[in-house]
XYZ file of C-alpha atoms in Angstrom:
584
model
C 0.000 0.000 0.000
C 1.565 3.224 -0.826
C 2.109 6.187 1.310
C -0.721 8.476 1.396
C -2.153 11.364 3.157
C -5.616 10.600 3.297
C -8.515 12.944 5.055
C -7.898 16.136 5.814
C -9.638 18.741 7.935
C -8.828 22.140 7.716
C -9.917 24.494 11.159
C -9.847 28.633 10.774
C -7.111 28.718 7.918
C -8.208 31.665 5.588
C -12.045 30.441 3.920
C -11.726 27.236 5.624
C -13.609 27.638 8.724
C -13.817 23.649 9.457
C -12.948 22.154 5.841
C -12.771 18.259 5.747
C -10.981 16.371 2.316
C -10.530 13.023 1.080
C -7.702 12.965 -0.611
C -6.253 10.020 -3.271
C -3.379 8.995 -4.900
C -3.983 12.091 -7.756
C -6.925 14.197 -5.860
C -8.185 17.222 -8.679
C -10.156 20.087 -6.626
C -12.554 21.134 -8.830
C -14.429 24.761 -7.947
C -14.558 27.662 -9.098
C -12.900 31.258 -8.475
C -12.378 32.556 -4.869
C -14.256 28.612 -3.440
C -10.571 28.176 -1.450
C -9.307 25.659 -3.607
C -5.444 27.069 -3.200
C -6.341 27.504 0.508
C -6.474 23.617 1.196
C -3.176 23.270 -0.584
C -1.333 25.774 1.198
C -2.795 24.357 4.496
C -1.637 20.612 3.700
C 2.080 22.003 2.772
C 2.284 24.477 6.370
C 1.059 20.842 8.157
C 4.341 19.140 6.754
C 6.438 21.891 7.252
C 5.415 24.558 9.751
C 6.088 28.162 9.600
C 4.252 31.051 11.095
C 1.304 32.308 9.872
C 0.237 35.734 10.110
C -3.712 37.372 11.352
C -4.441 37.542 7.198
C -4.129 33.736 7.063
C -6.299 33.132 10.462
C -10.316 33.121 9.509
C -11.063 34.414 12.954
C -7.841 35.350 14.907
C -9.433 34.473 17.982
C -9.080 31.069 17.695
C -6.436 28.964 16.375
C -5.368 27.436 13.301
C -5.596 23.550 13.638
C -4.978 21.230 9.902
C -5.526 17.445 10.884
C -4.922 14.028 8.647
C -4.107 10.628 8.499
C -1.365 9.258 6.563
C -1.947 5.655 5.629
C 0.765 2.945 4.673
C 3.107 3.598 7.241
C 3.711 -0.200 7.540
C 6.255 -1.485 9.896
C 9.032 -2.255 6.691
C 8.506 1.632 6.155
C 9.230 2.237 9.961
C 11.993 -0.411 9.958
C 14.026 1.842 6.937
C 13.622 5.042 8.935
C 16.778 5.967 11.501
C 16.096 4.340 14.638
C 15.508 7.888 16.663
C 12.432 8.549 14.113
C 11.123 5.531 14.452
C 10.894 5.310 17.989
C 9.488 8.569 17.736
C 6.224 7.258 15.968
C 6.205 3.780 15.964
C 3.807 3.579 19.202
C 1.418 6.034 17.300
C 0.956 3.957 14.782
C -2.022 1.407 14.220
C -3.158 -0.606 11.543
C -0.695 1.367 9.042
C -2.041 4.325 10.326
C -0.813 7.565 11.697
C -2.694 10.545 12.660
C -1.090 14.201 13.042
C -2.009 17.894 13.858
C -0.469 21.099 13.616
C -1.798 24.195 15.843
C -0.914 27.777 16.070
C -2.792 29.142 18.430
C -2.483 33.071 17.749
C -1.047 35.030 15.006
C 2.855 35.749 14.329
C 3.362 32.919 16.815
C 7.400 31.621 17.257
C 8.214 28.496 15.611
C 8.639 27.136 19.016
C 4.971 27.987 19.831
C 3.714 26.251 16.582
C 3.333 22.454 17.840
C 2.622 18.828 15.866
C 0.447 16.773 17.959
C -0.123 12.481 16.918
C -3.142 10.542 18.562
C -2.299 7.932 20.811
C -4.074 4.883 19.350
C -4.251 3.456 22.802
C -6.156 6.282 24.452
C -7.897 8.114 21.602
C -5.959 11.347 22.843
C -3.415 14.116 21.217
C -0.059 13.882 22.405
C 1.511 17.047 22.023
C 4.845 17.903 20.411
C 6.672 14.046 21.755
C 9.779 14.610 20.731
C 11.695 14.268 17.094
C 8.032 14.497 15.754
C 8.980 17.137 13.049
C 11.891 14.907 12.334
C 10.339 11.463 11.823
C 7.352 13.319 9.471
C 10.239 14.926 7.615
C 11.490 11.161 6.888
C 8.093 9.784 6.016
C 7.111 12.956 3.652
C 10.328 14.446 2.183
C 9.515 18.532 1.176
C 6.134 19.295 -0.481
C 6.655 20.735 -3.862
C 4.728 23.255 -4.854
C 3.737 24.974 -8.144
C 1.316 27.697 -7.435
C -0.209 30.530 -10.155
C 1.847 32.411 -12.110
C 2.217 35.080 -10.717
C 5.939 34.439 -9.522
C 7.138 32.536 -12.291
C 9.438 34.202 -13.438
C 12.087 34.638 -10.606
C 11.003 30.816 -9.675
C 11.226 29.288 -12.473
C 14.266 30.817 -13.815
C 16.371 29.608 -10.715
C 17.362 27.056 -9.238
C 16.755 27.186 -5.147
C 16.147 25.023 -2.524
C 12.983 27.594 -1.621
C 11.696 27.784 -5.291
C 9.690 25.313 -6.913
C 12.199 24.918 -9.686
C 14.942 24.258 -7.320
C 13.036 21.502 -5.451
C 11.555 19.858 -9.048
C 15.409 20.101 -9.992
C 16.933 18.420 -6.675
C 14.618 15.932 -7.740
C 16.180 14.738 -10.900
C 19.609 16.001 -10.558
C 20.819 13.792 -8.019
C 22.126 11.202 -10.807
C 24.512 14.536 -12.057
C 25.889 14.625 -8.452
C 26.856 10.884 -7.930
C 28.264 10.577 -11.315
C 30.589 13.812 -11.460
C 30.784 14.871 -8.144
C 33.991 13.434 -7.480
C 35.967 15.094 -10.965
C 34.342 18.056 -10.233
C 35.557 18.701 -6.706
C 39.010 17.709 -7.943
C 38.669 20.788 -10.484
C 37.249 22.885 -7.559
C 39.933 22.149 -4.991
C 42.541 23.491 -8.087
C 40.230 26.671 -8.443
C 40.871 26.856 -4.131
C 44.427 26.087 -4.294
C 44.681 29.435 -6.645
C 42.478 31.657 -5.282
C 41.565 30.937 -1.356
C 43.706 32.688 1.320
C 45.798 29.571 2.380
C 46.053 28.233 -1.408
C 49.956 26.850 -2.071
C 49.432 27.659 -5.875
C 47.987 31.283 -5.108
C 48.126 33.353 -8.040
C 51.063 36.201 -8.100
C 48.502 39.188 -8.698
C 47.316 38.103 -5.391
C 49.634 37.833 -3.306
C 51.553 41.192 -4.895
C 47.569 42.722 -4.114
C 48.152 41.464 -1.142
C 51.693 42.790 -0.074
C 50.327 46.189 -1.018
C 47.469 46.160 0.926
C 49.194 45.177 4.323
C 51.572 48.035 3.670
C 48.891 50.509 4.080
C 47.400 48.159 7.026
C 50.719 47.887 8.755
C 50.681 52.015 9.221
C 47.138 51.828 10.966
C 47.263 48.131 12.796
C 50.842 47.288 13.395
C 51.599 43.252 13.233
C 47.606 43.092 11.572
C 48.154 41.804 7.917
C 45.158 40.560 5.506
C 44.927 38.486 2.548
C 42.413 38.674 -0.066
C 39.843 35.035 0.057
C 37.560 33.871 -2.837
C 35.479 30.839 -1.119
C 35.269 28.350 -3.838
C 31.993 27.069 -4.127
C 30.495 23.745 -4.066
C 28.793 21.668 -5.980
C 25.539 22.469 -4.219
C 26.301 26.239 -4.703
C 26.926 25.614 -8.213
C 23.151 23.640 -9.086
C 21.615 26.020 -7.001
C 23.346 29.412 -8.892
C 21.851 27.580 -12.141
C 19.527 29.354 -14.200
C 17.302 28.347 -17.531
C 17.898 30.111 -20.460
C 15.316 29.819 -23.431
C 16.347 29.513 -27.135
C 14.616 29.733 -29.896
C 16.516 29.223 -33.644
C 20.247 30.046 -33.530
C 20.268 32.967 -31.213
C 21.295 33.683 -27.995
C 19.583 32.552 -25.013
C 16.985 34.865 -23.209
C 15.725 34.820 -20.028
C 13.183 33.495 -18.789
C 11.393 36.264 -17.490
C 11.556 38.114 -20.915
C 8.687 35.317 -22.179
C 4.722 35.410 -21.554
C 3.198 32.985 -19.166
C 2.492 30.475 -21.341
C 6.097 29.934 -22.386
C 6.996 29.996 -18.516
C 4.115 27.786 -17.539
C 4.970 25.513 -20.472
C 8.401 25.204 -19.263
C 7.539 24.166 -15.455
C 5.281 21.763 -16.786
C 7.580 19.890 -19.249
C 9.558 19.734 -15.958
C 6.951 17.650 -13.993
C 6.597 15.866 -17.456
C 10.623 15.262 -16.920
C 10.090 14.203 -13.711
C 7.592 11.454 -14.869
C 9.369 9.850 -17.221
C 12.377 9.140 -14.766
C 10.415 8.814 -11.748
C 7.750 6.057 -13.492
C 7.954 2.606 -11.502
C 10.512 3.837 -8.971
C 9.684 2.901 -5.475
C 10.231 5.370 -2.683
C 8.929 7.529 0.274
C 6.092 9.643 -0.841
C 6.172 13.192 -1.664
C 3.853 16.092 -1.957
C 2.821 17.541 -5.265
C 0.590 20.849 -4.959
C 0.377 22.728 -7.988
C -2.679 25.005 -8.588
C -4.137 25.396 -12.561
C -1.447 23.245 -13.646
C -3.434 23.940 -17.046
C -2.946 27.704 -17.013
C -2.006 29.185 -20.630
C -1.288 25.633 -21.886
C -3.736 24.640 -25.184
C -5.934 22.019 -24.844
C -3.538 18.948 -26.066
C -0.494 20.110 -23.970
C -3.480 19.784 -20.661
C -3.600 16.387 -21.639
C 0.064 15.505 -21.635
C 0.780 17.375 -18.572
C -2.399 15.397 -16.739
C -1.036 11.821 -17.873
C 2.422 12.813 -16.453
C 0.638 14.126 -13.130
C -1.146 10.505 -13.412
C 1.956 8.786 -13.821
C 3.732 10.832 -11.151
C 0.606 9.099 -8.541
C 1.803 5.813 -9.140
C 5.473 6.575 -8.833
C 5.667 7.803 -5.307
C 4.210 10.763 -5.531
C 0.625 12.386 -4.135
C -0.997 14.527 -6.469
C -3.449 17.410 -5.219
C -4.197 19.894 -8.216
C -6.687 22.545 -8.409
C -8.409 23.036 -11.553
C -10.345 24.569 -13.946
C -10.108 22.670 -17.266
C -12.441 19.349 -17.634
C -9.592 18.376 -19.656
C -7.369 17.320 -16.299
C -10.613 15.205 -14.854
C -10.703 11.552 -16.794
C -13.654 9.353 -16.546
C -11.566 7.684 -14.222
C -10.373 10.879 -11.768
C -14.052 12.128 -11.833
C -14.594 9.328 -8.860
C -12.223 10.823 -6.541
C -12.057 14.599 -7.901
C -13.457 16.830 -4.997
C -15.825 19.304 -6.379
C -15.144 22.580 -3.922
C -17.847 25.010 -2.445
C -17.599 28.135 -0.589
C -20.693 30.186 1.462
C -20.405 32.380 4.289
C -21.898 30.066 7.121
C -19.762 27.209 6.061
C -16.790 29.070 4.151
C -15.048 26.545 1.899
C -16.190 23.001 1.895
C -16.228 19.439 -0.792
C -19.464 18.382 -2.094
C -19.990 14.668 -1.843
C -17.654 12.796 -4.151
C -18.997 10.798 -7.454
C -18.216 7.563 -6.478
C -18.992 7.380 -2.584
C -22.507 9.742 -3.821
C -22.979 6.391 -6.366
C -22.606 3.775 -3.575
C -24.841 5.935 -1.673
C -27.907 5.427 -3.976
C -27.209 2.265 -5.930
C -24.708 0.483 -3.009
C -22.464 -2.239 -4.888
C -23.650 -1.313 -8.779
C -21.116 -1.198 -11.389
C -20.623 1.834 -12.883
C -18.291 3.588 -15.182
C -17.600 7.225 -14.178
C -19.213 9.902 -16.616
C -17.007 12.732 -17.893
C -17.677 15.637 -15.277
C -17.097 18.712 -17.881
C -17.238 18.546 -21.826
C -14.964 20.885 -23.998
C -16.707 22.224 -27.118
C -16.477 20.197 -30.407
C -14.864 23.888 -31.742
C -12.264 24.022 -28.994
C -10.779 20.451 -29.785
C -10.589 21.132 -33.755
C -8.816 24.100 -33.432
C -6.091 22.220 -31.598
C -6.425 19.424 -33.234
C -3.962 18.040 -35.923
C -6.110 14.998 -36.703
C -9.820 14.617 -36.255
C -12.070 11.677 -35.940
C -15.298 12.478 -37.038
C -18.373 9.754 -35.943
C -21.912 9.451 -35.635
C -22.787 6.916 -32.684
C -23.051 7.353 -28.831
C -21.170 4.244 -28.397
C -18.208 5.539 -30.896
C -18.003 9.049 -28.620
C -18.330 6.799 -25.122
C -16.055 4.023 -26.093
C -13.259 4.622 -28.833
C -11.316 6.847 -26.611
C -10.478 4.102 -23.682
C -10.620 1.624 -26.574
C -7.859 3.541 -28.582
C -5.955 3.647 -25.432
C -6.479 0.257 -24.807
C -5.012 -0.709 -28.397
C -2.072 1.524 -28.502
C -1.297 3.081 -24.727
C -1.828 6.471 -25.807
C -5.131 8.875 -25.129
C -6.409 10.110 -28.641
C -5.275 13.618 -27.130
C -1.999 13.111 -26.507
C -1.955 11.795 -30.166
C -3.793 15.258 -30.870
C -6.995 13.562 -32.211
C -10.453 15.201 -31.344
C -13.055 12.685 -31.648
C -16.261 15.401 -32.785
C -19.389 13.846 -32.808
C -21.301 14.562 -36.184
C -25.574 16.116 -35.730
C -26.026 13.235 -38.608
C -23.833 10.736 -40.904
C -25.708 13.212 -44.030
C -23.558 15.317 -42.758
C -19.772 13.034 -43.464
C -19.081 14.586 -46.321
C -20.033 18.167 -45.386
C -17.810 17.433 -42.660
C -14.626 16.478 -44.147
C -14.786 19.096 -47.253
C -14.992 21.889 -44.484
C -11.804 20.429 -42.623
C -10.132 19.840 -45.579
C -10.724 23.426 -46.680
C -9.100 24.552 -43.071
C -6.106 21.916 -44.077
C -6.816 19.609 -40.536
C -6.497 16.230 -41.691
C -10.077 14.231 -40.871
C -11.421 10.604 -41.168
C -14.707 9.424 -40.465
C -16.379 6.131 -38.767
C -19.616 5.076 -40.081
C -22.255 2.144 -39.842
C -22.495 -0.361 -42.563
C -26.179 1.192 -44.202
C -23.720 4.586 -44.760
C -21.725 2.072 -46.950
C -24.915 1.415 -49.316
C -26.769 5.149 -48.816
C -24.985 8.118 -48.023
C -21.680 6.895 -49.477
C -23.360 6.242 -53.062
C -25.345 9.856 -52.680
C -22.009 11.632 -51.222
C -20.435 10.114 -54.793
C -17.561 8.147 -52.890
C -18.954 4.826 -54.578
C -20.968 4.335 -57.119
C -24.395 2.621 -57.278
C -23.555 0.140 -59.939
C -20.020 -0.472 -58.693
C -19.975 -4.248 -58.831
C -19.866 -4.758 -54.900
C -22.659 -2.364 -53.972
C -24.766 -4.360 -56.850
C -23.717 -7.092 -55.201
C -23.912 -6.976 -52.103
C -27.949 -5.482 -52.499
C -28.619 -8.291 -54.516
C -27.602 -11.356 -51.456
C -30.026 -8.827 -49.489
C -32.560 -9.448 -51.221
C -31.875 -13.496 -51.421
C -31.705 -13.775 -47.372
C -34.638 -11.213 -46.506
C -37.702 -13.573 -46.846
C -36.043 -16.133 -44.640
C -35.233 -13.611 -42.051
C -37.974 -11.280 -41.967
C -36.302 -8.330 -43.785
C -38.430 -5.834 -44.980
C -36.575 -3.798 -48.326
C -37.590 -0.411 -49.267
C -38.835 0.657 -53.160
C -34.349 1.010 -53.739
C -33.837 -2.846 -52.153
C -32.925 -1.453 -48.496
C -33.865 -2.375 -44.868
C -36.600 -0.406 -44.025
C -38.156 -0.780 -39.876
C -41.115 -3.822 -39.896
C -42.950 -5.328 -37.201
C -40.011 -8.373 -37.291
C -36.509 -7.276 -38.232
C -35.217 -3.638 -37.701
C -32.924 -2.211 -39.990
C -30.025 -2.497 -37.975
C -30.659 -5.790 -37.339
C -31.453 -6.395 -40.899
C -27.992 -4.733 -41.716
C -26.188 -7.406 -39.190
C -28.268 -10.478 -40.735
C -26.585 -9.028 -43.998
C -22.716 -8.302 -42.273
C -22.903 -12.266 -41.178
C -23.618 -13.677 -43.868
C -20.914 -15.341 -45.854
C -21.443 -14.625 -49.697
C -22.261 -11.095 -48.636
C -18.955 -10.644 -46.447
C -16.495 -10.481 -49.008
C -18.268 -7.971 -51.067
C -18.624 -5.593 -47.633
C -14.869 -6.212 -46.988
C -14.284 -4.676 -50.760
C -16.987 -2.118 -50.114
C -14.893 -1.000 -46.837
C -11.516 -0.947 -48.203
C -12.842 1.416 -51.287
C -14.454 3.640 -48.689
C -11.081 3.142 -46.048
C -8.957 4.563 -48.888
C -10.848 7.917 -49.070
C -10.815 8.264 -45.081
C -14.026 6.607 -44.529
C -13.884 3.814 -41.920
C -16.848 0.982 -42.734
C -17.976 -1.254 -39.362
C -18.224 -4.590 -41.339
C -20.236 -5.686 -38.941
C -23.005 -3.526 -39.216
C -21.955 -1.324 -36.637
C -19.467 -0.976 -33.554
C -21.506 -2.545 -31.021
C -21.605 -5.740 -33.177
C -17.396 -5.270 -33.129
C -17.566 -5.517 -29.367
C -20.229 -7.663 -28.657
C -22.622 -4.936 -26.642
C -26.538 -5.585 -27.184
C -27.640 -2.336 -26.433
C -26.636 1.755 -26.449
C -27.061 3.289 -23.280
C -24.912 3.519 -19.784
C -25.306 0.511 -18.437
C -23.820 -1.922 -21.352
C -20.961 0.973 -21.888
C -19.869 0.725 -18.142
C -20.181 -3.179 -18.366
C -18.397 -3.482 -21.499
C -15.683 -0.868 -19.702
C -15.278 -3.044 -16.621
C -15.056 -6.539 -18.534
C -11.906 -4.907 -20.545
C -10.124 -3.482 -17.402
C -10.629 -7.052 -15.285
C -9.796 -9.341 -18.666
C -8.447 -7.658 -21.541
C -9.679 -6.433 -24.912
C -8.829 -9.666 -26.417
C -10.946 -11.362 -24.050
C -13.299 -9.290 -24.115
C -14.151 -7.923 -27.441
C -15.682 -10.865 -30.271
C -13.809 -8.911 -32.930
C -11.263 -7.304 -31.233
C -8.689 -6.902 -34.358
C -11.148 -4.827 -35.849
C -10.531 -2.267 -32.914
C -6.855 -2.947 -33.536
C -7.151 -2.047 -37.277
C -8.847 0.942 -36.699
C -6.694 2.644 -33.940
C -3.995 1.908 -36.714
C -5.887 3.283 -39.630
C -6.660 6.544 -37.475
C -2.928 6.614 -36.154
C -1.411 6.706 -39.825
């Protein structure tokens, strides 16, 4: 079980008058302007490391500031890696993996001193106060928060590299493997820099020690038997990562810095940072640490949102807690919308959660299954704009399913392949459709049912009606209706009876095996000119669903995540052609 700080309540600090949070491995805090979203971060990062807090950040100054929580998976091989000091310091606190803690100031501009971390005694139920090497042992469970607020410092933060700056700590992070493998040949080169230039060097330079001489001339007349010599402390290797800066280049020219770009050039930077940080950090084990960043969407476009997310979501499973505040329904999945606090503020109550999706769920249908809905939508317009590649379809089940099935097939979200999946008012309106993104040069492919394959394709002129397959394939439909029921219109088509719908009538015709060479040829024609043909009729037939709606979607969701897609899915290298048709 990993390391995690779990629920939170938050008593008198700023709009949180008695705020209580379940947090998660990657917890969004959704709300919006002025609800105290930042608030609940910056009260989580003073309970890990304390400082003093002034009468602005006190709700009511006449009463203290208390921030409570439980941090869960402190298991005893945990407790067995810390130094022995810490871990006698908490070891008797803890119970079931459990360990509960509480800061307190009790007035304004208190001393550090007067700031105290309290655990509850499992035995007794009761706060001890302050035992000591508290602050110590919680420093060795949760190394530093980081934190990446607004923008409205990043400039100076993220152009330097400090241990107070959020750069400096996201640095430390991956700049550790620099240290171990040059530390050594670079102190060697600094102890030559000392040797020349420190007061006590033995290969001091001449210029000065002859600087020197002069000076203690002039000091000799004032201070008799008082001589000086000039000292340049070399620095360290510590001194010398945190003196670094970024510099930004663009073409051939010099570098700039940092602060001479807009906010979406400096957010974009921080960001590709945590993105860094991902990539090295995936799959390695270790102690848990903090991650508080507020709008980590700010300036970014919609596509970049999505790339910065998955790293964030990668970061959770990599020993790292994730709290974000938000704005975007582009950093909430399907999947985060269970746990994602939704964030409230009034002035009896002052900032507060709303009940979460998925304890709100077991609530009113206890024990259903249930895949989470999408909490926000972004505009059709929004996604093509940023789009380099769109997917245009016509079906519920296409717009529900194909983006967990695409990342099912090829471990990438459409997104962060810069597809926007745009749901069409009406498969009349394919060719409409691509003509209109052609004309704004965005590359665009569509996904239809088979009966577009035998209509609108002939009337949209990308087959023709008396192309051998089409002429075909009409005439084996009109071999197989009587036995099945099929009732054909006045042009030899399904049309709705009393027995057979038309889509059923259309998946009669996709199993049937004279007919199912002719649809294969009547796909490929239409696959060449970026129209993508179900064979089977349609997509549920692909997947084996019997119906449209919620319930078979979230079914159909859960069977894939517990077995596979292979296992799960009748036809499930269809699904596996297609995410490779829309990738190339």
């Amino acid at each position: 079980m990993a390391l995690n700080i779990t629920n939170i309540t938050i008593k008198n600090y700023k709009s949180c008058i008695n705020t209580s949070l379940q947090l998660s491995g990657f917890t969004p805090l959704v709300g919006y302007n002025n609800a105290g979203k930042s608030n609940c971060l910056s009260a989580l990062q003073w309970l890990l490391r304390k400082s003093s807090l002034s009468e602005k950040d006190f709700n009511e100054p006449a009463n203290p500031i208390e921030v409570e929580a439980e941090i869960k998976g402190v298991s005893q091989a945990l407790l067995d890696s810390m130094p022995e000091k810490q871990k006698k310091s908490v070891e008797k606190y803890v119970e079931n993996d459990v360990l509960s803690i509480k800061r307190v100031q009790l007035v304004p501009a208190a001393k550090a001193a007067e700031i105290k971390l309290s655990v509850k005694d499992p035995a007794t139920g009761q706060w001890v106060v302050n035992p000591t090497g508290i602050d110590n042992a919680i420093n060795a469970l949760l190394p530093e928060p980081i934190r990446i607020g607004a923008m409205e410092n990043a400039a100076e933060d993220a152009s330097k590299s400090k241990n107070t700056t959020t750069i400096g700590k996201l640095l430390a992070q991956f700049l550790e493997p620099v240290r171990q493998a040059h530390e050594q040949d670079l102190n060697t080169h600094l102890s030559e820099v000392s040797r020349r230039i420190s007061s006590d060097g033995d290969l001091r330079f001449g210029e000065l020690s002859n600087i020197d001489t002069t000076v203690n001339a002039k000091v000799a007349e004032l201070f008799p038997g008082m001589t000086v010599k000039l000292h340049f402390e070399t620095p360290t290797i510590d001194d010398l990562i945190k003196a670094g800066t970024l510099k930004v280049f663009e073409g051939q020219g010099d570098g700039r810095d940092f602060a001479s770009y807009g906010h979406g050039a400096q957010r974009s930077i921080q960001m590709a940072l945590v993105q860094y940080l991902a990539e090295i950090k995936r799959n390695v084990p270790e102690l848990t640490t903090l991650l508080l960043i507020d709008e980590p969407e700010l300036y970014l476009h919609p596509f970049a949102i999505e790339q910065v997310r998955e790293a964030l979501s990668s970061l959770s499973n990599s020993g790292y807690q994730v709290l974000i505040t938000t704005h975007s329904a582009q950093m909430v999945t399907p999947e985060l919308a269970e746990t994602t606090l939704l964030m409230r503020k009034n002035d009896q109550q002052g900032t507060y959660t709303r009940l979460r999706l998925s304890d709100a769920i077991q609530q009113v249908v206890p024990n259903s299954v249930h895949q989470m809905e999408q909490l926000f939508s972004l505009s059709h317009s929004t996604q093509v704009l940023f789009a380099e590649n769109v997917v245009l379809t016509e079906g519920k089940t296409e717009l529900r399913l194909l983006p967990f099935l695409y990342k099912q097939a090829c471990s990438k979200t459409m997104g962060q392949e810069k597809h926007a999946l745009v749901a069409q008012s009406g498969v009349n309106d394919t060719k409409k459709s691509l003509e209109i993104l052609a004309a704004m040069d965005l590359p665009a492919k569509a996904i239809c049912d088979l009966d577009y394959g035998l209509t609108g394709a002939i009337r949209d002129g990308f087959v023709g009606a008396t192309s051998p397959e089409v002429v075909a394939i009409k005439s084996r439909l009109a071999q197989i209706a009587p036995a099945n029921n099929i009732a054909l219109n006045g042009v030899g088509l399904p049309k709705k009876s009393d027995h057979c719908t038309a889509a059923r009538a259309f998946e009669i015709l996709a199993n049937d095996a004279v007919a199912k060479p002719q649809i294969l040829t009547l796909h490929n024609a239409l696959k060449a000119q970026g129209i993508w043909l179900w064979t089977l009729g349609s997509i549920e037939a692909h997947i084996g669903i019997q119906s449209k709606d919620e319930s078979a979607w979230a079914l159909f969701k859960s069977n894939v995540n517990q077995n596979g897609l292979a296992a799960s899915c009748p036809d499930h290298q269809s699904i596996l052609d297609l995410v490779e048709w829309l990738r190339n």
